[in-house]
Short mmCIF file of C-alpha atoms and ligand atoms in Angstrom, two decimals:
data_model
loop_
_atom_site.label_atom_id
_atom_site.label_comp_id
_atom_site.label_asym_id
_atom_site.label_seq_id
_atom_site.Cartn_x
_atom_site.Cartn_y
_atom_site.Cartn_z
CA UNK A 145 40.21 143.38 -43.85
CA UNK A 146 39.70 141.25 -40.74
CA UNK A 147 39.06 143.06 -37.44
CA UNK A 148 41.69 142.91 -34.51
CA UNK A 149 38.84 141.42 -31.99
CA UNK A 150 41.66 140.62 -29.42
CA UNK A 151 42.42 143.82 -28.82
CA UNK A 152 38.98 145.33 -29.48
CA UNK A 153 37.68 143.25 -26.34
CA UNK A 154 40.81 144.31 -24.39
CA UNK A 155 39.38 148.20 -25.15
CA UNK A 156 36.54 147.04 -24.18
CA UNK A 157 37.41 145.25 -21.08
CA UNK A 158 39.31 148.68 -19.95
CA UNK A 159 35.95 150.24 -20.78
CA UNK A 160 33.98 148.05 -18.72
CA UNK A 161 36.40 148.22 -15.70
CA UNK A 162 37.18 151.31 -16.20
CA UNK A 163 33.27 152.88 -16.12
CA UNK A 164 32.33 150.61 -13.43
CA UNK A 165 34.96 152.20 -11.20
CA UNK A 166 33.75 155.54 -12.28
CA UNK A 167 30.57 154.84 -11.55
CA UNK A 168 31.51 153.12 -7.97
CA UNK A 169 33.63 155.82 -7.15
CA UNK A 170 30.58 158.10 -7.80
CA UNK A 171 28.58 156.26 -5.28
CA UNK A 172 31.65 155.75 -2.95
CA UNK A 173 32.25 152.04 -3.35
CA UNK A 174 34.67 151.44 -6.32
CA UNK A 175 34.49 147.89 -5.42
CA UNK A 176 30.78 146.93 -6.06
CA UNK A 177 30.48 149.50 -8.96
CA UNK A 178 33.24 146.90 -10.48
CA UNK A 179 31.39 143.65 -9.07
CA UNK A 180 28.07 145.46 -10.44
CA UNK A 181 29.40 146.32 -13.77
CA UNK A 182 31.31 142.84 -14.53
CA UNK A 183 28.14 140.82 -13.41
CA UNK A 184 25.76 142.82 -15.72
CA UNK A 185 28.83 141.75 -18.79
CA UNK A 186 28.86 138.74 -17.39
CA UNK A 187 24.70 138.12 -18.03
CA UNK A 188 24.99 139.45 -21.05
CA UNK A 189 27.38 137.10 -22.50
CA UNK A 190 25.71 134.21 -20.78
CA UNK A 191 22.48 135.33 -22.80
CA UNK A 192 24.26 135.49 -26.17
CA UNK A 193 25.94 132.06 -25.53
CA UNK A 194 22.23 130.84 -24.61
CA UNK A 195 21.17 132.45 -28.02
CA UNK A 196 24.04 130.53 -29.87
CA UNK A 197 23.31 126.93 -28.21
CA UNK A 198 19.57 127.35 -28.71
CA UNK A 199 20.46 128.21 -32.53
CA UNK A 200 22.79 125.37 -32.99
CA UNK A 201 20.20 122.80 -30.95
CA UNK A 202 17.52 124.28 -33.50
CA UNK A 203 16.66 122.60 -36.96
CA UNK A 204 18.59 123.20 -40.27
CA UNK A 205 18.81 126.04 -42.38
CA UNK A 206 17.26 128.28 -39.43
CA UNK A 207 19.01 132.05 -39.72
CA UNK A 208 21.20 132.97 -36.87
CA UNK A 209 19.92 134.80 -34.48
CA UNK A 210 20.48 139.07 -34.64
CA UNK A 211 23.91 140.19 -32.64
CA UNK A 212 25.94 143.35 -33.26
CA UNK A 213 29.44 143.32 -32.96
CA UNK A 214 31.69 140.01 -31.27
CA UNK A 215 28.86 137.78 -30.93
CA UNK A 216 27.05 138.87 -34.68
CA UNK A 217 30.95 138.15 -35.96
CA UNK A 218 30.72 134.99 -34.06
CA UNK A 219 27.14 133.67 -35.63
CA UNK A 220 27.95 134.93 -38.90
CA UNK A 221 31.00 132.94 -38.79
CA UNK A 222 29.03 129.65 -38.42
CA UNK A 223 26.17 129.93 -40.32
CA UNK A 224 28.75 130.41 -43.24
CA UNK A 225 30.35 127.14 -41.91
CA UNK A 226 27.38 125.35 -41.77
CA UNK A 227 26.44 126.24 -45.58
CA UNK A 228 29.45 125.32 -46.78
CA UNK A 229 29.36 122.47 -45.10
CA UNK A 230 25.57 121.76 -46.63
CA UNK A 231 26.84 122.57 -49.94
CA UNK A 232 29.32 119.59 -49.74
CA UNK A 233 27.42 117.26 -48.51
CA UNK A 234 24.82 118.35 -50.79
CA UNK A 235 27.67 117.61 -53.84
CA UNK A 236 28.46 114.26 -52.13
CA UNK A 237 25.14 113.03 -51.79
CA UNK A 238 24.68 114.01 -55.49
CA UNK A 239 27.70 111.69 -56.54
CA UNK A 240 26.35 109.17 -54.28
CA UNK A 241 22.99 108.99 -56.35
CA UNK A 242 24.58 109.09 -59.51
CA UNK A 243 26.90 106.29 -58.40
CA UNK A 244 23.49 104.37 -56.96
CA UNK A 245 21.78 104.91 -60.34
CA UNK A 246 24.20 104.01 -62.51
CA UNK A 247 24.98 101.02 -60.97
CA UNK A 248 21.52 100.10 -60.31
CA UNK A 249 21.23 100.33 -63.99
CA UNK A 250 23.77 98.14 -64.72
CA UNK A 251 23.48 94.24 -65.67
CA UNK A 252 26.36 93.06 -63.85
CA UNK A 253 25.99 92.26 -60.50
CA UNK A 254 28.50 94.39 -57.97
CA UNK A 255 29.08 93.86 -54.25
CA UNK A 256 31.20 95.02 -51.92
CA UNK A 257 32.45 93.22 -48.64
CA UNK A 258 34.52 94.02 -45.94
CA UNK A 259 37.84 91.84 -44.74
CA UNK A 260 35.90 89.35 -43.30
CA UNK A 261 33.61 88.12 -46.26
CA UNK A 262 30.39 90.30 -44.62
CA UNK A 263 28.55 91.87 -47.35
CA UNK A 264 28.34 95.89 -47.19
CA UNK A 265 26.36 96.43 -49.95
CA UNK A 266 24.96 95.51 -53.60
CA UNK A 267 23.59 96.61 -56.49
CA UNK A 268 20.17 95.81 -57.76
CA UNK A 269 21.19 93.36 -60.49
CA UNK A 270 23.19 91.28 -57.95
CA UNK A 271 19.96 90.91 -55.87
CA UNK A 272 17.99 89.76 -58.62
CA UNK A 273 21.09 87.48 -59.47
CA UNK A 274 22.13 86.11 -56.46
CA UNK A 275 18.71 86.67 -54.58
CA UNK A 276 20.32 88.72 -51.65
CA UNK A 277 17.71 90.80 -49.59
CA UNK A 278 18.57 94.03 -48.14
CA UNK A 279 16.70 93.78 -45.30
CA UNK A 280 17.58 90.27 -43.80
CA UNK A 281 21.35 89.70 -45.86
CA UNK A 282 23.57 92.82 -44.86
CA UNK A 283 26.20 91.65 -42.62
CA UNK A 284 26.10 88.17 -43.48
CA UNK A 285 29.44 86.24 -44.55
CA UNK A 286 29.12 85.56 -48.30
CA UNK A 287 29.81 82.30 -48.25
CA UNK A 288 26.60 81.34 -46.44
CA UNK A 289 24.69 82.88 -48.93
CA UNK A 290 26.55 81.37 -52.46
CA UNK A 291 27.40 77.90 -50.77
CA UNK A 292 28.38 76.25 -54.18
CA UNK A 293 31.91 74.14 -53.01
CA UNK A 294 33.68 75.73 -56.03
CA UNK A 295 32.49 79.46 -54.88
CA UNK A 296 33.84 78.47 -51.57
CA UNK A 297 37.07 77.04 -52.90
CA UNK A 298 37.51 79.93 -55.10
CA UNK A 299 36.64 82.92 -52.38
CA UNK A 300 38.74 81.20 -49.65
CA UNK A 301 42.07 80.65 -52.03
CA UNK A 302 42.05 84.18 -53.07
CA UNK A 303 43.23 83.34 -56.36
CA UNK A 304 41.52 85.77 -58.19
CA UNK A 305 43.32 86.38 -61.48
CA UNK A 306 40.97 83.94 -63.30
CA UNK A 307 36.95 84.40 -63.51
CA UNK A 308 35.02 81.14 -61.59
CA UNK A 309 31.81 80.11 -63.79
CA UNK A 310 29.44 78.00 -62.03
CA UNK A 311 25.58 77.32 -62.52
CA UNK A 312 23.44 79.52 -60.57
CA UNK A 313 21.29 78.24 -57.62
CA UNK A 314 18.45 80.38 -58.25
CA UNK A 315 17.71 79.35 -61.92
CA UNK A 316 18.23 76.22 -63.87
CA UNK A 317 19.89 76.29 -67.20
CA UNK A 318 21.45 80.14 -65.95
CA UNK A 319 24.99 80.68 -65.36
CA UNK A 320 27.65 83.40 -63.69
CA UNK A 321 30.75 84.07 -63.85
CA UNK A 322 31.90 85.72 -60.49
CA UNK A 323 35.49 87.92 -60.13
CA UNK A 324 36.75 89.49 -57.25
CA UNK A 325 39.18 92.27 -56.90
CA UNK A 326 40.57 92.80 -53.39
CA UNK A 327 40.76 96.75 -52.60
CA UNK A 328 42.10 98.21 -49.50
CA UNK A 329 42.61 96.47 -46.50
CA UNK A 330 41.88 93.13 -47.37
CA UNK A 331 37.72 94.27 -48.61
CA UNK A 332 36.94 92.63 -51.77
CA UNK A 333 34.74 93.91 -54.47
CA UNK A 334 32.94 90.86 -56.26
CA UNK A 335 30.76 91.32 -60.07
CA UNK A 336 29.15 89.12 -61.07
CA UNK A 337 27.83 88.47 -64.60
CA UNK A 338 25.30 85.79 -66.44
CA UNK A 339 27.00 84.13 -68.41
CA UNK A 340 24.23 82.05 -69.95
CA UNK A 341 24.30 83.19 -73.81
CA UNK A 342 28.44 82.28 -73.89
CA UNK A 343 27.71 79.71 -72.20
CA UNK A 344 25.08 77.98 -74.57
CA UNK A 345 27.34 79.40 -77.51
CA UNK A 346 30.24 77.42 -76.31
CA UNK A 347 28.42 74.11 -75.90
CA UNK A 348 27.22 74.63 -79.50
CA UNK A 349 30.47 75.34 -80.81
CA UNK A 350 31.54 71.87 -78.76
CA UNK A 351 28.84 69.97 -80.06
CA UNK A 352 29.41 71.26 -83.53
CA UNK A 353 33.02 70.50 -83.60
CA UNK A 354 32.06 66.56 -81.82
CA UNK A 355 29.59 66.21 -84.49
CA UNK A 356 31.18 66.93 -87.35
CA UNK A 357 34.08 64.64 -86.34
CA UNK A 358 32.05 62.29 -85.24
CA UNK A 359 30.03 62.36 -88.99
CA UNK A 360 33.63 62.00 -90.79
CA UNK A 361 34.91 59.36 -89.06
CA UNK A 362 32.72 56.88 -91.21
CA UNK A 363 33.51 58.06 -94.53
CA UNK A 364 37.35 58.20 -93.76
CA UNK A 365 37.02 54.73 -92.73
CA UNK A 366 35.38 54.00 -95.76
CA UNK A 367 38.11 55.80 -98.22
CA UNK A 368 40.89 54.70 -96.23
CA UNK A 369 39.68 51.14 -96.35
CA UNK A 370 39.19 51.55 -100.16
CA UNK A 371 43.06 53.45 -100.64
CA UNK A 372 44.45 50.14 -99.03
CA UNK A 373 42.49 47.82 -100.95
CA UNK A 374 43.28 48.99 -104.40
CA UNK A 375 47.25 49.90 -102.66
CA UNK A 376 47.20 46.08 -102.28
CA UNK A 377 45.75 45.63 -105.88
CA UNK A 378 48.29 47.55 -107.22
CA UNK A 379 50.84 45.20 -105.74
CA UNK A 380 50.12 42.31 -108.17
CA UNK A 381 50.25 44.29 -111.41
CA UNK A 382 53.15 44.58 -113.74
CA UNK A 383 55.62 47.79 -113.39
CA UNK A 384 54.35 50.32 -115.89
CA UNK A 385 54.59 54.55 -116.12
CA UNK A 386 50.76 53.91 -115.07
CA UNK A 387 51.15 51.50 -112.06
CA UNK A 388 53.82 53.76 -110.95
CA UNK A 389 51.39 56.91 -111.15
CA UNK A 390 48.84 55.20 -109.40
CA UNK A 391 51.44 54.09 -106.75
CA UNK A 392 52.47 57.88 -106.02
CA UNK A 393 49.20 59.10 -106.11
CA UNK A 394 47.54 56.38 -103.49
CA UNK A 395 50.72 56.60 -101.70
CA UNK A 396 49.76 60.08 -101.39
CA UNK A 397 46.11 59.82 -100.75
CA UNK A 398 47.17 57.12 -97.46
CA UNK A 399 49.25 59.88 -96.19
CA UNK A 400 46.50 62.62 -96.13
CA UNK A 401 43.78 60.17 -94.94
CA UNK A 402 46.04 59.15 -92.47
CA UNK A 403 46.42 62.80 -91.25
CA UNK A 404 42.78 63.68 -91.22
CA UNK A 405 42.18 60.66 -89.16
CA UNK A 406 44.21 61.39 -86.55
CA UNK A 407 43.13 64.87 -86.87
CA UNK A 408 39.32 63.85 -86.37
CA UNK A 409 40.38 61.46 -83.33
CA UNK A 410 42.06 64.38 -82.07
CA UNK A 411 39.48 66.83 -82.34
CA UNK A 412 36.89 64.01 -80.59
CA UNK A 413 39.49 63.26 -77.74
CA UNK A 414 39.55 67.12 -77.08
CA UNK A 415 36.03 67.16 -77.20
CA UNK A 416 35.19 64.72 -75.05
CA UNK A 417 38.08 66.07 -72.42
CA UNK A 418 36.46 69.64 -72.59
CA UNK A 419 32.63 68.32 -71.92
CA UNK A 420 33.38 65.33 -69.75
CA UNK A 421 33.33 65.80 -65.56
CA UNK A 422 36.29 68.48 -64.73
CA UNK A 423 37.84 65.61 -62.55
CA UNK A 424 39.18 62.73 -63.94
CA UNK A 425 38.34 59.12 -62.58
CA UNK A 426 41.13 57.60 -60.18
CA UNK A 427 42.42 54.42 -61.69
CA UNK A 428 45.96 53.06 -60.63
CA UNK A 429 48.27 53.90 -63.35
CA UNK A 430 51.36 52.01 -63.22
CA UNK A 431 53.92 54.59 -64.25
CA UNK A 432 56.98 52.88 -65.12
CA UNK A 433 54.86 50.40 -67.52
CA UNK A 434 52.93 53.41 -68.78
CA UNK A 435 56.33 55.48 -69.70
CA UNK A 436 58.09 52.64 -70.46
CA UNK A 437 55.60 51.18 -73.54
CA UNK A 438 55.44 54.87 -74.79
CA UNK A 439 59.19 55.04 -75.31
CA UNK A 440 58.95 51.81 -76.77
CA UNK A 441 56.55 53.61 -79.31
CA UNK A 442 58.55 56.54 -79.40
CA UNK A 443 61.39 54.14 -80.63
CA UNK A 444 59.51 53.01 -83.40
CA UNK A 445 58.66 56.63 -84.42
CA UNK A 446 62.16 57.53 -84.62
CA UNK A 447 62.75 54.95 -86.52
CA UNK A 448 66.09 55.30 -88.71
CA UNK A 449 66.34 58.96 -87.06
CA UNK A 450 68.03 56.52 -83.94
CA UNK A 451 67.36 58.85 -81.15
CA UNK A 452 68.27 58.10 -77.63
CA UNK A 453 65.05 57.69 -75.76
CA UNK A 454 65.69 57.07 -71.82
CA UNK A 455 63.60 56.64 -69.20
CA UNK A 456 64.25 57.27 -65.00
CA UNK A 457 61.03 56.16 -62.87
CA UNK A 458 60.71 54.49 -59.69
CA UNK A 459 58.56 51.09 -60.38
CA UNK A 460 56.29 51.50 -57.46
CA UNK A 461 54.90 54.89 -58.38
CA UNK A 462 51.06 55.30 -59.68
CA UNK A 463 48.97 57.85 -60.50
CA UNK A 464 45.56 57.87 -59.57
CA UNK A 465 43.75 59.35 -62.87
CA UNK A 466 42.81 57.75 -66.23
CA UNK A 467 45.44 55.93 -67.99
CA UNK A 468 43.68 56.49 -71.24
CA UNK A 469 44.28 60.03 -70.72
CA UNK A 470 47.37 60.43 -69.05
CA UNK A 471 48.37 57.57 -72.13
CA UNK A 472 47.22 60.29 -74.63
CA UNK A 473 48.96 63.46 -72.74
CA UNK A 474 52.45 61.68 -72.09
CA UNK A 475 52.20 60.04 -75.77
CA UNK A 476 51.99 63.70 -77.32
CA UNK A 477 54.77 65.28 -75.41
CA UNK A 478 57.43 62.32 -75.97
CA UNK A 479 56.01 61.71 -79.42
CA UNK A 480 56.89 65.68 -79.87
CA UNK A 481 60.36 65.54 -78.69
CA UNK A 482 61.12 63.10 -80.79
CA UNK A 483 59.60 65.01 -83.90
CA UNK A 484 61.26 68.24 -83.09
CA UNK A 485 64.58 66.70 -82.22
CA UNK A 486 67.20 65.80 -85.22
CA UNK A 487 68.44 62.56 -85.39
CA UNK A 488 70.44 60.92 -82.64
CA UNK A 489 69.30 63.43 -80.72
CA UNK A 490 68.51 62.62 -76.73
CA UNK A 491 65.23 62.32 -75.18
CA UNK A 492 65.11 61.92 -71.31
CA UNK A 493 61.59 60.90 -69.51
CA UNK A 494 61.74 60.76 -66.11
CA UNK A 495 59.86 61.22 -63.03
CA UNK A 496 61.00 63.08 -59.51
CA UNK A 497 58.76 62.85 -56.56
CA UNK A 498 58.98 66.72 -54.61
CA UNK A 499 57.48 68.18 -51.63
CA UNK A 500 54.08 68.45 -52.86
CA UNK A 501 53.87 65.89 -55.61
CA UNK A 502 55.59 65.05 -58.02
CA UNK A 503 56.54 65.55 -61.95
CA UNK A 504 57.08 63.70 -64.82
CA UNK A 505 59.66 65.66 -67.39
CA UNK A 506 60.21 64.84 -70.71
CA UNK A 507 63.26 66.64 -72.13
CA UNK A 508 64.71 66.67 -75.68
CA UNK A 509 68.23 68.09 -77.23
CA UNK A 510 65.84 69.38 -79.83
CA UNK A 511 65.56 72.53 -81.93
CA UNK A 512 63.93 74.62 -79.07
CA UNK A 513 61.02 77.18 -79.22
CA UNK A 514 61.31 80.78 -79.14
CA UNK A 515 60.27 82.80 -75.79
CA UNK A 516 57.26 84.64 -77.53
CA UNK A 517 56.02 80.89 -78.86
CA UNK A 518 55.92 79.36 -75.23
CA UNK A 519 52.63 80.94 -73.77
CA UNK A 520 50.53 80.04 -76.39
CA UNK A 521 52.18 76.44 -77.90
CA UNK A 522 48.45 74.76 -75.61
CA UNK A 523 46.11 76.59 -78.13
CA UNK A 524 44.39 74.54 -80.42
CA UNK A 525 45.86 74.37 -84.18
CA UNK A 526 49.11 76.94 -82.53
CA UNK A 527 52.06 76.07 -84.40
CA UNK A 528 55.72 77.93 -84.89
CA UNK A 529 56.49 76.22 -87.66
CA UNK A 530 53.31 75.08 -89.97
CA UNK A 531 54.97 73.34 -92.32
CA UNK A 532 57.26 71.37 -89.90
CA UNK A 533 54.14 70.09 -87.85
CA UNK A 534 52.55 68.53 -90.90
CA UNK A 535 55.44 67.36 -92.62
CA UNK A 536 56.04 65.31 -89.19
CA UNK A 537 52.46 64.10 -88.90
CA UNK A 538 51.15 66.58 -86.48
CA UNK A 539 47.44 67.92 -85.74
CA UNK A 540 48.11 71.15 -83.92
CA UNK A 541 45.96 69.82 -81.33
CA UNK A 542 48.64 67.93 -79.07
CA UNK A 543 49.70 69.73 -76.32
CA UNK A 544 45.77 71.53 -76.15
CA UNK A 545 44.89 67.68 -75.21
CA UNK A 546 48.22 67.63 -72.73
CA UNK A 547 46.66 71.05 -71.17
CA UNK A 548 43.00 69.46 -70.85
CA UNK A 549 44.41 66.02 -69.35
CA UNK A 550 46.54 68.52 -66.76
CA UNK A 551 43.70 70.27 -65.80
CA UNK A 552 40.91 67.34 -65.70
CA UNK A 553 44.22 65.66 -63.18
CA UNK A 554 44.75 68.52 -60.95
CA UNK A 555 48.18 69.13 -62.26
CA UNK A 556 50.37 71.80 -63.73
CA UNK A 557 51.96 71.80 -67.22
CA UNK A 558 55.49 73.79 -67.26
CA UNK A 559 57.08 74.66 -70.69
CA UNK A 560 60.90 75.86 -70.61
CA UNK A 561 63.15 76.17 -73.77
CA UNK A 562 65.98 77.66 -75.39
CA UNK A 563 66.49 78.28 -78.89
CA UNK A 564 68.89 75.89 -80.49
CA UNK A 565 69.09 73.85 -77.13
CA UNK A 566 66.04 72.09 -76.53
CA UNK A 567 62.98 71.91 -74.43
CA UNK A 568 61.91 70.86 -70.99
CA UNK A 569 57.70 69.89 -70.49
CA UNK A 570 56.77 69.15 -66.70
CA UNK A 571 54.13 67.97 -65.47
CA UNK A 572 53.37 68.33 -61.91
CA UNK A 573 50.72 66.49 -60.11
CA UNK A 574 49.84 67.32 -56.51
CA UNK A 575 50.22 64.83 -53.56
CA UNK A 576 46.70 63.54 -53.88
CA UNK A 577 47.08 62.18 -57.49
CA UNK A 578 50.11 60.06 -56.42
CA UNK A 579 50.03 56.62 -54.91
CA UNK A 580 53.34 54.57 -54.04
CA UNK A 581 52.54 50.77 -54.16
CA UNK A 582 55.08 49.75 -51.35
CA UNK A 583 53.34 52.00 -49.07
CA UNK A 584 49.72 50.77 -50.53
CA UNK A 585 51.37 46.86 -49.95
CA UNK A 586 52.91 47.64 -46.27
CA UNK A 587 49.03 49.21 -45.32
CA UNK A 588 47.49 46.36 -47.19
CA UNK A 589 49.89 43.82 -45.27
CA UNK A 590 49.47 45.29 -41.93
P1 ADP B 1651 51.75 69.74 -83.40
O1 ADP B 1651 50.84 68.68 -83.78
O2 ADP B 1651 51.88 70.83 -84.40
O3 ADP B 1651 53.04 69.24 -82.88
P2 ADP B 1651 51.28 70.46 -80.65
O4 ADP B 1651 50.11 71.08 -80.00
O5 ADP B 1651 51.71 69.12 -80.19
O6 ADP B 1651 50.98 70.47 -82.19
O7 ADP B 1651 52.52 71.45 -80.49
C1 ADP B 1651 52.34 72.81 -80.82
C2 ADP B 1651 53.66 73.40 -81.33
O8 ADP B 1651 54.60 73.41 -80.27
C3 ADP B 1651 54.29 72.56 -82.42
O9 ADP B 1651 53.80 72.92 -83.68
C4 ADP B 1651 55.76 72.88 -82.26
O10 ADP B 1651 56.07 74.03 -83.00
C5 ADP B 1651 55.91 73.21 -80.79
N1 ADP B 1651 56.50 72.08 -80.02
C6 ADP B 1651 55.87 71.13 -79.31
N2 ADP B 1651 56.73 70.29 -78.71
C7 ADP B 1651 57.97 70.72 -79.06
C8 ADP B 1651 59.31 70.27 -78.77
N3 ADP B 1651 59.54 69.20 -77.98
N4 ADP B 1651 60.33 70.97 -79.30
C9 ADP B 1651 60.12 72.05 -80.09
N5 ADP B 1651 58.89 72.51 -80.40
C10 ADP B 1651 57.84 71.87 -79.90
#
């Protein structure tokens, strides 16, 4: 039960007082008996709050010093304060370590910063990673220390929901992949991995695949060359059960060669997108020309189908990229509509300059794609109908080219579609990919 020590020092008070009177009335002056008697109470409580501030002043763990009554209650009171309190910190420290160890042992690099980019602290792997020092690096903005342009680019944007791989400074041939996850009040926590062994797996694999399609473009040549030759042969002799076998079954054999050819250039196109520079060179593409001799293709393709292929560009608009590419990206989508849309079916290419670009859309009355489809139609060999892709002439590899072209062009490729309706593909390239020629002729004039 706790002790009442209000009024136990009132009783004692009344005591005091109460004595000391006695005592001056005794002696025949009440009043210094009373002076006399608070004074000495007075010095004594003075001395045990000297006792308590030269026991708090002193080191840790030193026992309080010995009191009866009040002032024992009173040191009792804090030394059980003050091991409580040691026991917690104890138990945080302990966490602390185990947190320090663990992620000391770890061999992705973590580090923490605060709002302003400053580092706060790292683990050991990200010091052996990124070279940071303890001593000399603590407080320093990150981006002084990783200086890499795309590292800069990719901190400052704080678009963070993709990984940034780039070589690493300290160590040719090594690279890291760096993510950040922003926490609090703006701080940012940053891992970092290497990245190296994916890294030398994926060139392999893009080797392998270049390679091999490089190695099978000869002999395709070779039988396709030889399937048109004795096609042509075949022409001259005399209609038999035999001739007409022969016709089927080289008629045949053109078709699949056919396919595997443009499945090989393809596969080399894509290869040679995915390992050349990320940016694309900066030639002046005429637009209108471009779209215009694609349709003109896209005609052709259609053929007896008779779709209604239209196209709505302004003839002074160019696009700084490589016409090549942007030939092979714009060729697959419009090739596309017209291979998923039924006959007389409408097709609409046409450009529209916006705020911070502009985008070229190719639309189609076609059979449309289910929702699920849509995020994964630019994966190489995705199809949502198998049999309808090959049976139209179709590698699987289109739009995975379109995506690659976007991305080596700084643009953005939209998909939007409705079952039964048709489809919508835009692609949006930012201000910096787009030159007007009357405004390139009025500088060049003036
Ligand atoms: P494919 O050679 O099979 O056409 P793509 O990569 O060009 O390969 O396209 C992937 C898939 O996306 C196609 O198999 C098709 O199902 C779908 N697709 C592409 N364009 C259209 C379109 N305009 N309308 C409907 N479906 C389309």
């Amino acid at each position: 039960m706790k002790r009442d020590w209000k009024s136990e020092l009132i009783q004692r008070l009344i005591l005091l007082v109460g004595g000391s009177a006695c005592l001056g009335w005794l002696v025949g002056e009440i009043a210094w008996g009373l002076v006399a008697g608070l004074s000495v109470y007075l010095g004594w409580v003075l001395w045990q709050a000297s006792r308590l501030a030269g026991w708090l002043d002193a080191e840790d763990d030193v026992e309080p010093p010995e009191a009866q009554g009040f002032w024992g209650e009173v040191f009792d009171s804090i030394y059980r304060l003050q091991r409580r309190h040691h026991r917690s910190m104890d138990k945080l420290q302990a966490v602390i370590d185990r947190v320090k160890d663990s992620t000391g042992a770890l061999n992705s690099g973590i580090i923490m910063l605060d709002q302003q980019g400053n580092l706060e602290w790292w683990n050991r792997a990200a010091a052996r990673l990124l070279g940071f020092r303890h001593a000399y690096d603590v407080g320093q903005v990150v981006t002084n220390l990783i200086r890499d342009p795309r590292f800069v680019e990719y901190f400052e944007q704080q678009k963070y929901k993709e990984p940034l791989e780039i070589p690493s400074a300290l160590k040719e041939d090594c690279y890291l992949q760096f993510s950040i996850t922003l926490y609090g009040k703006g701080s940012r926590l940053m891992l970092v991995s290497d990245v190296t062994r994916l890294h030398q797996l994926e060139s392999m694999r893009k080797d392998f695949v270049a390679n091999v399609s490089h190695e099978m473009r000869t002999p395709l040549t070779v039988i396709t060359g030889y399937i048109e030759t004795m096609s042509d042969t075949l022409l001259d002799e005399e209609e038999s059960p035999k001739v007409r076998m022969w016709r089927r079954a080289l008629g045949q054999m053109q078709e699949q060669s056919t396919r595997m050819q443009n499945l090989v250039s393809d596969l080399l196109l894509l290869s040679k997108l995915e390992t050349a520079n990320q940016i694309a060179e900066h030639d002046e593409v005429h637009l209108h020309q471009l779209l215009n001799n694609i349709a003109t293709d896209a005609q052709a393709l259609s053929g007896e189908e008779n779709h209604n292929i239209t196209v709505s560009c302004d003839p002074d608009i160019c696009l700084a990229g490589s016409e090549h590419e942007l030939r092979s990206a714009f060729s697959n989508l419009i090739f596309n509509a017209v291979r998923y849309t039924p006959a007389e079916g409408r097709i609409t290419i046409s450009w529209h300059d916006d705020r911070d670009g502009g985008q070229l859309i190719v639309e189609d009355t076609g059979e449309g794609i289910e929702p699920q489809h849509i995020p994964r139609l630019t994966e190489r060999f995705y199809r949502v109908d198998r049999s309808r892709s090959i049976r139209t002439g179709g590698t699987g590899l289109g739009l995975a080219i379109v995506k690659y072209v976007m991305i080596r062009h700084s643009a953005r490729l939209g998909i939007s579609s409705q079952l039964g309706k048709g489809s919508r593909f835009s692609c949006h390239f930012p201000t910096s990919r787009l030159l007007h020629l009357k405004n390139s002729r009025a500088i060049a004039q003036a």
